[in-house]
XYZ file of C-alpha atoms in Angstrom:
227
model
C -31.081 -30.315 6.061
C -27.370 -30.489 6.755
C -26.649 -31.150 3.064
C -28.758 -28.139 2.026
C -26.946 -25.941 4.495
C -23.609 -27.092 3.043
C -24.743 -26.323 -0.458
C -25.894 -22.871 0.598
C -22.699 -22.016 2.496
C -20.217 -23.501 0.090
C -21.901 -22.761 -3.236
C -24.682 -20.201 -3.087
C -22.948 -17.852 -0.641
C -19.616 -17.714 -2.440
C -21.364 -17.370 -5.790
C -23.257 -14.378 -4.383
C -19.984 -13.145 -2.924
C -18.385 -13.328 -6.358
C -21.149 -11.213 -7.826
C -21.036 -8.691 -4.990
C -17.204 -8.487 -5.200
C -17.497 -7.648 -8.880
C -20.113 -4.978 -8.068
C -17.842 -3.629 -5.305
C -14.917 -3.322 -7.640
C -17.092 -1.589 -10.226
C -18.927 0.747 -7.850
C -16.302 3.561 -7.863
C -16.057 3.602 -11.654
C -19.032 5.947 -12.385
C -17.720 8.418 -9.782
C -14.169 8.302 -11.229
C -15.536 8.650 -14.772
C -17.622 11.695 -13.718
C -14.549 13.186 -12.110
C -12.563 12.669 -15.335
C -15.306 14.401 -17.311
C -15.263 17.345 -14.899
C -11.447 17.360 -14.903
C -11.158 17.371 -11.118
C -10.703 14.636 -8.516
C -12.663 16.537 -5.900
C -13.121 14.642 -2.623
C -12.315 11.233 -4.098
C -9.615 9.363 -2.247
C -7.724 7.252 -4.846
C -5.530 5.329 -2.405
C -8.091 2.486 -1.989
C -8.087 1.975 -5.780
C -4.358 1.474 -5.818
C -4.425 -0.927 -2.858
C -7.216 -2.867 -4.586
C -4.829 -3.643 -7.431
C -2.550 -5.498 -4.995
C -5.480 -7.062 -3.182
C -7.103 -8.509 -6.303
C -3.818 -9.756 -7.740
C -2.961 -11.596 -4.541
C -6.372 -13.169 -4.165
C -6.354 -14.088 -7.829
C -3.162 -16.092 -7.243
C -4.591 -17.547 -4.022
C -7.727 -18.686 -5.862
C -5.649 -20.215 -8.640
C -3.476 -22.131 -6.148
C -6.610 -23.397 -4.389
C -8.479 -24.069 -7.624
C -11.394 -21.993 -6.303
C -13.467 -20.361 -9.100
C -15.443 -18.320 -6.608
C -12.278 -16.502 -5.551
C -10.569 -16.445 -8.930
C -13.341 -15.015 -11.107
C -14.182 -11.730 -9.327
C -10.545 -10.917 -8.674
C -9.692 -11.349 -12.346
C -12.225 -8.655 -13.178
C -11.175 -6.636 -10.104
C -7.598 -6.264 -11.280
C -8.737 -4.610 -14.523
C -11.228 -2.265 -12.860
C -8.886 -1.245 -10.041
C -6.140 -0.484 -12.501
C -8.454 1.644 -14.624
C -9.706 3.603 -11.600
C -6.173 4.171 -10.335
C -4.846 5.413 -13.689
C -7.831 7.723 -14.193
C -7.492 9.142 -10.695
C -3.746 9.539 -11.095
C -4.228 11.879 -13.994
C -6.509 14.118 -11.897
C -4.571 14.070 -8.633
C -2.232 16.670 -7.206
C 1.488 15.916 -6.946
C 1.240 14.835 -3.288
C -1.342 12.136 -4.090
C 0.526 11.144 -7.262
C 3.642 10.516 -5.201
C 1.671 8.341 -2.808
C 0.213 6.356 -5.695
C 3.650 5.945 -7.336
C 5.161 4.652 -4.078
C 2.345 2.159 -3.615
C 2.676 0.889 -7.172
C 6.428 0.623 -6.815
C 5.994 -1.409 -3.632
C 3.599 -3.743 -5.440
C 6.026 -4.049 -8.391
C 8.746 -5.209 -5.976
C 6.800 -7.414 -3.566
C 4.521 -9.387 -5.895
C 7.292 -10.673 -8.218
C 9.329 -11.654 -5.198
C 6.377 -13.597 -3.862
C 6.053 -15.287 -7.193
C 9.729 -16.296 -7.199
C 9.400 -17.703 -3.674
C 6.250 -19.625 -4.577
C 7.772 -21.108 -7.754
C 11.285 -21.954 -6.629
C 11.272 -22.264 -2.828
C 7.779 -23.600 -2.048
C 7.367 -25.827 -5.102
C 5.177 -28.817 -4.360
C 4.094 -27.490 -0.974
C 0.576 -26.147 -1.676
C -0.140 -25.532 1.976
C 2.905 -23.304 2.301
C 2.088 -21.515 -0.935
C -1.447 -20.844 0.215
C -0.089 -19.691 3.567
C 2.240 -17.161 1.943
C -0.336 -15.645 -0.352
C -3.147 -15.944 2.218
C -1.130 -14.194 4.915
C -0.046 -11.338 2.612
C -3.605 -11.219 1.302
C -4.868 -10.738 4.826
C -2.528 -7.819 5.424
C -3.418 -6.162 2.154
C -7.119 -6.961 2.461
C -7.326 -5.401 5.901
C -5.344 -2.410 4.590
C -7.801 -2.080 1.698
C -10.800 -2.242 3.990
C -9.140 0.321 6.286
C -7.824 2.621 3.554
C -10.842 4.903 3.565
C -9.978 5.620 7.201
C -7.106 7.714 5.874
C -9.664 10.449 5.293
C -11.633 9.880 8.525
C -9.815 12.613 10.382
C -10.790 15.103 7.714
C -14.371 13.826 7.792
C -14.629 14.438 11.509
C -12.778 17.747 11.333
C -14.960 19.162 8.567
C -18.092 17.277 9.664
C -18.492 16.345 6.019
C -18.422 12.720 4.716
C -18.309 13.596 1.060
C -15.000 11.714 0.670
C -16.676 8.429 1.689
C -18.215 6.634 -1.282
C -21.456 5.262 0.190
C -22.210 2.790 -2.657
C -18.705 1.370 -2.354
C -19.017 1.106 1.430
C -22.362 -0.660 1.259
C -21.120 -3.173 -1.296
C -18.018 -3.625 0.795
C -20.175 -4.529 3.816
C -22.266 -7.018 1.789
C -19.120 -8.463 0.236
C -17.232 -8.872 3.481
C -20.286 -10.498 5.125
C -20.656 -13.121 2.382
C -16.960 -13.982 2.252
C -16.763 -14.187 6.035
C -19.602 -16.649 5.978
C -17.934 -18.652 3.205
C -14.577 -18.659 4.983
C -16.168 -19.898 8.185
C -18.043 -22.608 6.230
C -14.904 -24.025 4.669
C -12.741 -23.380 7.723
C -10.314 -21.018 5.942
C -9.060 -18.323 8.310
C -7.279 -16.528 5.472
C -10.723 -15.864 3.997
C -12.837 -15.082 7.058
C -10.463 -13.051 9.302
C -9.978 -10.036 6.995
C -13.632 -10.073 6.005
C -14.892 -10.034 9.599
C -12.712 -6.983 10.167
C -13.961 -5.555 6.876
C -17.528 -5.762 8.161
C -16.604 -3.796 11.272
C -14.771 -1.115 9.323
C -17.527 -0.734 6.752
C -20.129 -0.266 9.525
C -17.893 2.382 11.090
C -17.686 4.256 7.757
C -21.457 4.132 7.276
C -21.868 5.426 10.837
C -19.771 8.470 9.924
C -21.891 9.163 6.824
C -24.938 9.266 9.108
C -23.216 11.377 11.762
C -21.699 13.804 9.213
C -23.868 13.894 6.058
C -22.052 14.719 2.798
C -22.086 18.397 1.833
C -20.932 20.117 -1.311
C -19.072 23.432 -1.490
C -20.956 26.641 -2.289
C -19.681 30.220 -2.610
C -20.714 30.800 0.972
C -19.207 27.647 2.441
C -20.912 24.232 2.434
C -24.412 23.032 1.886
C -25.834 19.666 2.683
C -25.752 17.231 -0.222
C -28.890 15.723 -1.668
């Protein structure tokens, strides 16, 4: 029984987590594509896409350092999808949002190479320290990614309209965070379970707002409730 539980928690759960992670990274793509066809960003908040680029790159390196295919595989795909979503959204955004995206990308372009230099030349041979560096930064970025939709929460409450919250993305985020939290607890890796436990809490909060303030779409006379 104990052996079966170990197999489930250390193999089945992370494998499912890898699949859900890939689905999570892909879930905004149809919405972004539809926006590009319409030529307008609408209520889409592109900041989470940009943060996801950093998040997936960091966890990709973490997975490589740890030789963990369950972490490496979905984040390899996630980098590509997050970059595509960010670039597509950038072309549709106003100048204020574009400035925010440029600043975030510039920050990533500075910090990630510096981390690579530190890992290669200053922490060489010390795998625990390397994992600690990327795991700690990954925690910060991961929590920021999970919380990034909160940047529009004030507007959701103010307008009583949750159209800016992507429900499919939020649901997959909840499933994803739950699986990775279980995996992190099973292997005793706080860098994996801490951000994902918080991710569960934040995702539940976002879903609660979609229930309290159903999405509505604009009409000539104001707003109407979405389907």
